[in-house]
CSV table of C-alpha atoms in Angstrom, one decimal:
chain,number,residue,atom,x,y,z
W,1,MET,CA,-16.9,-3.7,-29.7
W,2,TYR,CA,-14.3,-4.4,-27.0
W,3,LYS,CA,-15.0,-7.5,-24.4
W,4,VAL,CA,-14.5,-6.3,-21.1
W,5,LEU,CA,-14.4,-8.7,-18.0
W,6,VAL,CA,-14.8,-7.0,-14.5
W,7,VAL,CA,-13.5,-9.6,-11.8
W,8,MET,CA,-13.1,-7.0,-9.0
W,9,ASP,CA,-15.9,-6.4,-6.4
W,10,VAL,CA,-18.1,-3.6,-7.5
W,11,LEU,CA,-21.1,-1.9,-5.9
W,12,GLU,CA,-24.4,-1.4,-8.0
W,13,GLU,CA,-23.4,2.4,-8.7
W,14,HIS,CA,-20.2,1.1,-10.2
W,15,VAL,CA,-21.8,-1.3,-12.4
W,16,GLU,CA,-23.9,1.5,-13.7
W,17,LEU,CA,-21.0,3.7,-14.5
W,18,LEU,CA,-19.0,0.9,-16.1
W,19,ASN,CA,-21.8,-0.1,-18.2
W,20,ASN,CA,-22.1,3.5,-19.5
W,21,VAL,CA,-18.7,4.5,-20.5
W,22,SER,CA,-19.2,3.5,-24.1
W,23,SER,CA,-21.6,1.7,-26.4
W,24,GLU,CA,-18.2,0.2,-27.8
W,25,LEU,CA,-17.6,-1.9,-24.6
W,26,ASP,CA,-19.4,-5.2,-23.8
W,27,VAL,CA,-18.9,-5.5,-20.0
W,28,SER,CA,-19.5,-8.7,-18.1
W,29,TYR,CA,-19.0,-9.4,-14.5
W,30,ILE,CA,-17.6,-12.6,-12.8
W,31,LYS,CA,-16.1,-12.8,-9.4
W,32,ALA,CA,-12.1,-13.6,-9.7
W,33,ALA,CA,-12.8,-16.8,-7.6
W,34,ASP,CA,-15.4,-18.1,-10.2
W,35,VAL,CA,-13.5,-17.2,-13.4
W,36,LYS,CA,-13.0,-20.4,-15.7
W,37,PRO,CA,-10.5,-20.7,-18.6
W,38,GLU,CA,-13.4,-20.7,-21.1
W,39,ASP,CA,-14.6,-17.1,-19.8
W,40,LEU,CA,-11.3,-15.7,-20.8
W,41,VAL,CA,-11.1,-16.8,-24.5
W,42,ASP,CA,-12.4,-13.5,-26.0
W,43,VAL,CA,-11.7,-11.1,-23.3
W,44,GLU,CA,-9.7,-8.1,-24.4
W,45,VAL,CA,-9.9,-6.0,-21.0
W,46,ILE,CA,-9.7,-7.5,-17.6
W,47,VAL,CA,-10.6,-5.1,-14.4
W,48,GLY,CA,-9.4,-6.6,-11.3
W,49,ASN,CA,-7.0,-9.1,-9.9
W,50,LEU,CA,-7.1,-12.3,-11.8
W,51,SER,CA,-4.9,-15.4,-10.8
W,52,PRO,CA,-1.7,-15.0,-13.1
W,53,ALA,CA,-2.2,-18.7,-13.8
W,54,LEU,CA,-5.3,-18.0,-15.5
W,55,LEU,CA,-3.8,-15.2,-17.9
W,56,LYS,CA,-2.4,-17.8,-20.4
W,57,ASN,CA,-6.0,-18.1,-21.7
W,58,CYS,CA,-6.4,-14.6,-22.5
W,59,LYS,CA,-5.2,-14.8,-26.1
W,60,LYS,CA,-6.8,-11.4,-27.1
W,61,LEU,CA,-5.8,-9.5,-23.9
W,62,LYS,CA,-4.9,-5.9,-24.7
W,63,LEU,CA,-5.2,-4.3,-21.0
W,64,LEU,CA,-5.1,-6.0,-17.5
W,65,GLN,CA,-6.2,-3.1,-15.1
W,66,LEU,CA,-5.5,-4.2,-11.6
W,67,ASN,CA,-7.4,-3.2,-8.4
W,68,ASN,CA,-3.9,-3.0,-6.5
W,69,ALA,CA,-1.1,-0.7,-6.4
W,70,GLY,CA,1.1,-3.3,-6.0
W,71,THR,CA,1.7,-5.6,-8.9
W,72,GLU,CA,3.5,-8.8,-7.3
W,73,GLY,CA,2.9,-11.9,-9.0
W,74,PHE,CA,2.0,-10.2,-12.3
W,75,ILE,CA,5.5,-9.1,-13.4
W,76,GLY,CA,8.1,-10.9,-15.1
W,77,GLU,CA,8.7,-12.3,-18.5
W,78,GLY,CA,6.0,-14.4,-19.9
W,79,ILE,CA,3.1,-13.6,-17.2
W,80,ILE,CA,1.0,-11.1,-19.2
W,81,PRO,CA,0.2,-12.3,-22.6
W,82,GLU,CA,2.3,-11.0,-25.5
W,83,GLY,CA,0.7,-7.8,-26.7
W,84,ALA,CA,-1.1,-6.7,-23.5
W,85,VAL,CA,-0.1,-4.0,-21.1
W,86,LEU,CA,-0.5,-4.0,-17.4
W,87,ALA,CA,-2.0,-0.8,-15.3
W,88,ASN,CA,-2.3,-0.6,-11.6
W,89,ALA,CA,-4.4,1.5,-9.4
W,90,THR,CA,-1.9,3.8,-8.1
W,91,GLY,CA,-3.6,7.0,-6.8
W,92,ALA,CA,-6.8,5.1,-5.4
W,93,TYR,CA,-5.4,4.2,-1.9
W,94,GLY,CA,-3.5,7.4,-0.7
W,95,VAL,CA,-6.4,9.1,1.5
W,96,ALA,CA,-7.5,6.1,3.2
W,97,MET,CA,-4.0,4.5,3.9
W,98,SER,CA,-2.6,7.7,4.9
W,99,GLU,CA,-5.3,8.5,7.5
W,100,PHE,CA,-5.0,5.0,8.9
W,101,MET,CA,-1.2,5.6,9.2
W,102,VAL,CA,-1.9,8.9,11.3
W,103,GLY,CA,-4.6,7.2,13.4
W,104,THR,CA,-2.1,4.0,14.3
W,105,LEU,CA,0.6,6.5,14.8
W,106,LEU,CA,-1.4,8.5,17.3
W,107,SER,CA,-2.7,5.5,19.0
W,108,LEU,CA,0.9,4.3,19.8
W,109,MET,CA,2.2,7.9,20.6
W,110,LYS,CA,-0.7,8.9,22.8
W,111,ASN,CA,-0.7,5.4,24.6
W,112,LEU,CA,-4.3,4.9,23.4
W,113,ASP,CA,-3.7,1.2,22.8
W,114,LEU,CA,-2.7,0.9,26.5
W,115,TYR,CA,-5.5,2.9,27.8
W,116,LYS,CA,-8.0,0.5,26.0
W,117,PHE,CA,-6.1,-2.5,27.4
W,118,ASN,CA,-6.7,-0.7,31.0
W,119,GLN,CA,-10.4,-0.2,30.1
W,120,VAL,CA,-10.9,-3.9,29.2
W,121,LYS,CA,-9.3,-4.6,32.9
W,122,HIS,CA,-11.4,-1.8,34.5
W,123,GLU,CA,-8.3,-0.1,35.5
W,124,TRP,CA,-8.2,3.6,36.2
W,125,LYS,CA,-4.2,3.9,35.6
W,126,ASP,CA,-2.1,6.7,34.1
W,127,CYS,CA,0.3,5.3,31.4
W,128,GLY,CA,2.9,8.0,31.5
W,129,PRO,CA,4.7,10.6,29.2
W,130,VAL,CA,3.2,10.7,25.5
W,131,GLY,CA,5.0,11.7,22.4
W,132,ALA,CA,3.9,14.4,19.8
W,133,ILE,CA,3.9,14.6,16.1
W,134,TYR,CA,4.3,18.5,16.4
W,135,GLY,CA,8.1,19.2,16.3
W,136,SER,CA,9.1,15.8,15.1
W,137,LYS,CA,11.0,14.5,12.3
W,138,THR,CA,9.5,12.2,10.0
W,139,LEU,CA,10.9,9.7,7.2
W,140,VAL,CA,8.8,8.5,4.6
W,141,VAL,CA,10.3,5.5,2.9
W,142,GLY,CA,8.4,5.2,-0.5
W,143,LEU,CA,7.2,8.4,-1.5
W,144,GLY,CA,4.5,7.4,-4.2
W,145,ASP,CA,0.8,8.1,-3.8
W,146,ILE,CA,0.3,6.7,-0.2
W,147,GLY,CA,3.7,7.9,1.1
W,148,SER,CA,3.0,11.5,-0.3
W,149,GLU,CA,-0.5,11.6,1.3
W,150,PHE,CA,1.1,10.7,4.7
W,151,ALA,CA,4.0,13.1,4.2
W,152,MET,CA,1.4,15.9,3.5
W,153,ARG,CA,-0.7,14.9,6.6
W,154,MET,CA,2.6,14.9,8.9
W,155,ASN,CA,3.7,18.0,7.7
W,156,ALA,CA,0.3,19.9,8.3
W,157,LEU,CA,0.5,18.4,11.9
W,158,GLY,CA,4.0,20.1,12.5
W,159,SER,CA,6.5,17.5,11.5
W,160,LYS,CA,9.5,18.1,9.4
W,161,VAL,CA,9.3,15.5,6.7
W,162,THR,CA,12.1,13.8,4.8
W,163,GLY,CA,11.1,11.6,1.8
W,164,ILE,CA,13.0,8.7,0.2
W,165,ARG,CA,12.3,7.9,-3.6
W,166,LYS,CA,13.8,5.3,-6.0
W,167,HIS,CA,14.9,8.4,-8.1
W,168,LEU,CA,15.6,11.9,-7.1
W,169,SER,CA,12.8,14.1,-8.4
W,170,ASN,CA,11.2,17.7,-7.9
W,171,LYS,CA,10.6,18.1,-4.1
W,172,PRO,CA,7.0,18.6,-2.9
W,173,GLU,CA,6.2,21.8,-0.8
W,174,TYR,CA,5.1,19.5,2.1
W,175,VAL,CA,8.5,17.8,2.1
W,176,ASP,CA,11.6,19.4,3.6
W,177,GLU,CA,14.2,16.8,1.9
W,178,ILE,CA,14.3,14.2,-0.8
W,179,HIS,CA,16.8,11.4,-0.7
W,180,THR,CA,17.1,8.1,-2.6
W,181,MET,CA,17.7,4.7,-0.8
W,182,ASP,CA,21.4,5.0,-0.6
W,183,ASP,CA,20.9,7.6,2.0
W,184,LEU,CA,18.4,5.4,4.2
W,185,HIS,CA,20.7,4.6,7.2
W,186,GLU,CA,21.7,8.3,7.3
W,187,CYS,CA,18.2,9.5,7.1
W,188,LEU,CA,17.2,7.0,9.9
W,189,LYS,CA,19.5,8.4,12.5
W,190,GLU,CA,17.6,11.8,12.5
W,191,ALA,CA,13.9,10.4,12.4
W,192,ASP,CA,11.6,10.4,15.3
W,193,ILE,CA,9.0,8.5,12.9
W,194,VAL,CA,9.8,6.3,10.1
W,195,ALA,CA,7.1,5.1,7.7
W,196,THR,CA,7.5,2.7,5.0
W,197,CYS,CA,5.3,2.3,2.0
W,198,LEU,CA,7.6,0.2,-0.1
W,199,PRO,CA,6.2,-2.4,-2.4
W,200,GLY,CA,7.2,-6.0,-2.3
W,201,TYR,CA,9.7,-6.5,-5.0
W,202,ALA,CA,13.3,-7.8,-5.1
W,203,ASP,CA,15.1,-4.5,-4.6
W,204,THR,CA,13.0,-4.0,-1.4
W,205,LEU,CA,13.4,-7.2,0.2
W,206,LYS,CA,14.3,-6.8,3.9
W,207,VAL,CA,15.6,-3.2,3.5
W,208,PHE,CA,14.5,-2.8,7.2
W,209,ASP,CA,17.1,-5.2,8.5
W,210,LYS,CA,19.2,-5.4,11.8
W,211,PRO,CA,21.6,-2.4,10.7
W,212,ALA,CA,18.7,-0.4,9.8
W,213,PHE,CA,16.8,-0.8,13.1
W,214,ASP,CA,20.4,-0.1,14.7
W,215,ALA,CA,20.6,3.0,12.7
W,216,MET,CA,17.3,4.4,13.9
W,217,LYS,CA,16.9,7.0,16.7
W,218,TYR,CA,16.5,5.5,20.1
W,219,GLY,CA,12.6,5.9,20.8
W,220,ALA,CA,11.5,6.2,17.3
W,221,TYR,CA,8.3,5.0,15.9
W,222,PHE,CA,8.0,2.5,13.1
W,223,ILE,CA,5.1,2.3,10.6
W,224,ASN,CA,4.7,-0.5,7.7
W,225,VAL,CA,1.7,-0.3,5.3
W,226,GLY,CA,3.7,-1.2,2.4
W,227,ARG,CA,4.7,-4.8,2.3
W,228,GLY,CA,5.9,-7.1,5.3
W,229,THR,CA,8.8,-8.5,3.1
W,230,ALA,CA,10.4,-5.1,3.3
W,231,VAL,CA,11.2,-5.8,6.9
W,232,GLU,CA,13.3,-8.6,8.7
W,233,THR,CA,10.7,-9.5,11.2
W,234,GLU,CA,13.2,-10.9,13.9
W,235,ALA,CA,15.2,-7.7,13.8
W,236,LEU,CA,12.0,-5.6,14.2
W,237,CYS,CA,10.9,-7.9,17.2
W,238,ASP,CA,14.3,-7.5,18.7
W,239,ALA,CA,14.3,-3.4,18.3
W,240,LEU,CA,10.9,-3.5,20.0
W,241,GLU,CA,11.4,-5.8,22.8
W,242,SER,CA,14.7,-3.8,23.5
W,243,LYS,CA,12.8,-0.6,23.5
W,244,LYS,CA,15.4,0.5,20.8
W,245,ILE,CA,12.1,1.8,19.1
W,246,ALA,CA,9.2,3.1,21.1
W,247,GLY,CA,6.6,1.1,19.0
W,248,ALA,CA,5.5,-0.1,15.6
W,249,ALA,CA,2.3,0.0,13.8
W,250,LEU,CA,2.3,-2.9,11.3
W,251,ASP,CA,-0.6,-3.3,8.9
W,252,VAL,CA,1.6,-5.8,7.0
W,253,THR,CA,3.9,-8.7,8.1
W,254,ASP,CA,6.4,-11.4,7.0
W,255,PRO,CA,5.0,-14.0,7.1
W,256,GLU,CA,1.2,-13.0,6.4
W,257,PRO,CA,-0.9,-13.8,7.8
W,258,LEU,CA,1.3,-13.9,11.1
W,259,PRO,CA,1.2,-17.2,12.6
W,260,LYS,CA,-0.5,-17.5,15.8
W,261,ASP,CA,2.3,-18.6,17.7
W,262,HIS,CA,4.6,-15.7,16.6
W,263,ARG,CA,6.3,-13.6,19.3
W,264,LEU,CA,5.5,-10.4,17.6
W,265,TRP,CA,1.9,-10.9,18.7
W,266,ASP,CA,2.9,-10.6,22.5
W,267,ILE,CA,5.1,-7.6,22.1
W,268,PRO,CA,3.2,-4.8,23.9
W,269,ASN,CA,4.7,-1.7,21.8
W,270,ALA,CA,3.4,-3.4,18.4
W,271,LEU,CA,0.0,-2.6,17.0
W,272,ILE,CA,-0.7,-5.2,14.4
W,273,THR,CA,-3.6,-5.0,12.1
W,274,PRO,CA,-4.4,-7.7,9.4
W,275,HIS,CA,-3.6,-5.7,6.2
W,276,VAL,CA,-6.7,-3.5,6.3
W,277,SER,CA,-5.4,-0.1,5.6
W,278,GLY,CA,-6.2,-0.4,1.9
W,279,GLY,CA,-8.7,-2.6,0.4
W,280,TYR,CA,-12.3,-1.3,0.2
W,281,HIS,CA,-12.6,-0.3,3.8
W,282,VAL,CA,-12.9,3.3,2.7
W,283,LYS,CA,-15.6,3.7,0.1
W,284,GLU,CA,-13.6,6.7,-1.6
W,285,ALA,CA,-10.6,4.3,-2.4
W,286,HIS,CA,-13.1,1.8,-4.0
W,287,ASP,CA,-14.7,4.7,-6.0
W,288,ARG,CA,-11.3,5.8,-7.1
W,289,ILE,CA,-10.4,2.4,-8.4
W,290,VAL,CA,-13.4,2.3,-10.6
W,291,ARG,CA,-12.5,5.7,-11.8
W,292,ILE,CA,-9.1,4.7,-12.9
W,293,ALA,CA,-10.5,1.6,-14.5
W,294,ILE,CA,-13.1,3.9,-16.4
W,295,THR,CA,-10.5,6.4,-17.4
W,296,ASN,CA,-8.5,3.7,-19.1
W,297,LEU,CA,-11.6,2.3,-20.6
W,298,LYS,CA,-12.2,5.4,-22.3
W,299,HIS,CA,-8.6,5.4,-23.4
W,300,LEU,CA,-9.0,2.2,-25.2
W,301,VAL,CA,-11.9,3.3,-27.1
W,302,ASN,CA,-10.5,6.7,-28.0
W,303,GLY,CA,-7.3,5.0,-29.2
W,304,GLU,CA,-5.3,6.9,-26.3
W,305,PRO,CA,-2.3,6.2,-24.1
W,306,PHE,CA,-3.1,4.3,-21.0
W,307,GLU,CA,-2.5,5.7,-17.6
W,308,ASN,CA,-0.8,3.9,-14.6
W,309,LEU,CA,1.2,1.5,-16.9
W,310,VAL,CA,3.6,-0.6,-15.3
W,311,ASP,CA,6.9,-1.8,-16.4
W,312,MET,CA,6.3,-5.6,-16.5
W,313,MET,CA,9.9,-6.4,-15.8
W,314,THR,CA,10.4,-4.0,-12.5
W,315,GLY,CA,6.8,-3.9,-11.3
W,316,TYR,CA,7.1,0.0,-11.0
W,317,ARG,CA,4.8,2.4,-12.6
W,318,ILE,CA,6.3,3.7,-15.9
W,319,ASN,CA,7.7,7.3,-15.5
W,320,HIS,CA,7.0,7.5,-11.9
């Protein structure tokens, strides 16, 4: 009998599914904020994000199944107990976040945010010319699950898509070109739309700095749903205020939460949301996280290799 502790938020239907995976699993549920060290003594599997500081109490842990795709805080030597492995929720968020990205992009390109502002003021006012996805060039930086789903949708809307990955790999049919980060600045020169889905690791820190924004095409749009730390915020503010870039849709910022007195709030061509493109805002994403956990619980019972395993030194999914 394997002792499983679920610390992520789950619906009643999820509880039923998890409880019926196997008779060899003893599944219990405690909210992450309420977990105490004594709750972890015999736990062999944790489903959800538990404070890394508590993991030292998990002497019998075999698997930590995160409910995030990102693994910040859980990687590095000595964080995960010896003998345990880490799995993430890559594959859960692509649909929800890519639709969010298309929505915020269209809001900027079609001046919908400005029209809403005029509506509040009761002003019947034409806000001028707008952009179009059709015939544009899109650069997706971070062509994982989320980036790939966005690339697929942009391709379907008539944009020529270029993708950047950590390593070169087979090119999906919905992408016209594949590059590595070494080619970032060259790719930025051609893109009308730049979307970053980068995780928050050491090798992505402030990738979008002043030289990167300087390299971008005049009048391009910028989207960030990955991590705010991939962007040098002051350089982004300068690029927006100078109109070097036409607009930015930002679901993540650095710092985060964005301080109330930060100048980014008051830049008209910035569309800021409080890290809500993922999470459980779309039920399908929530369901997919549970399905990923169930798959790995079945693998545990059957003695099979786990899916979505993460390299605990780099934070990237193995063989991805």
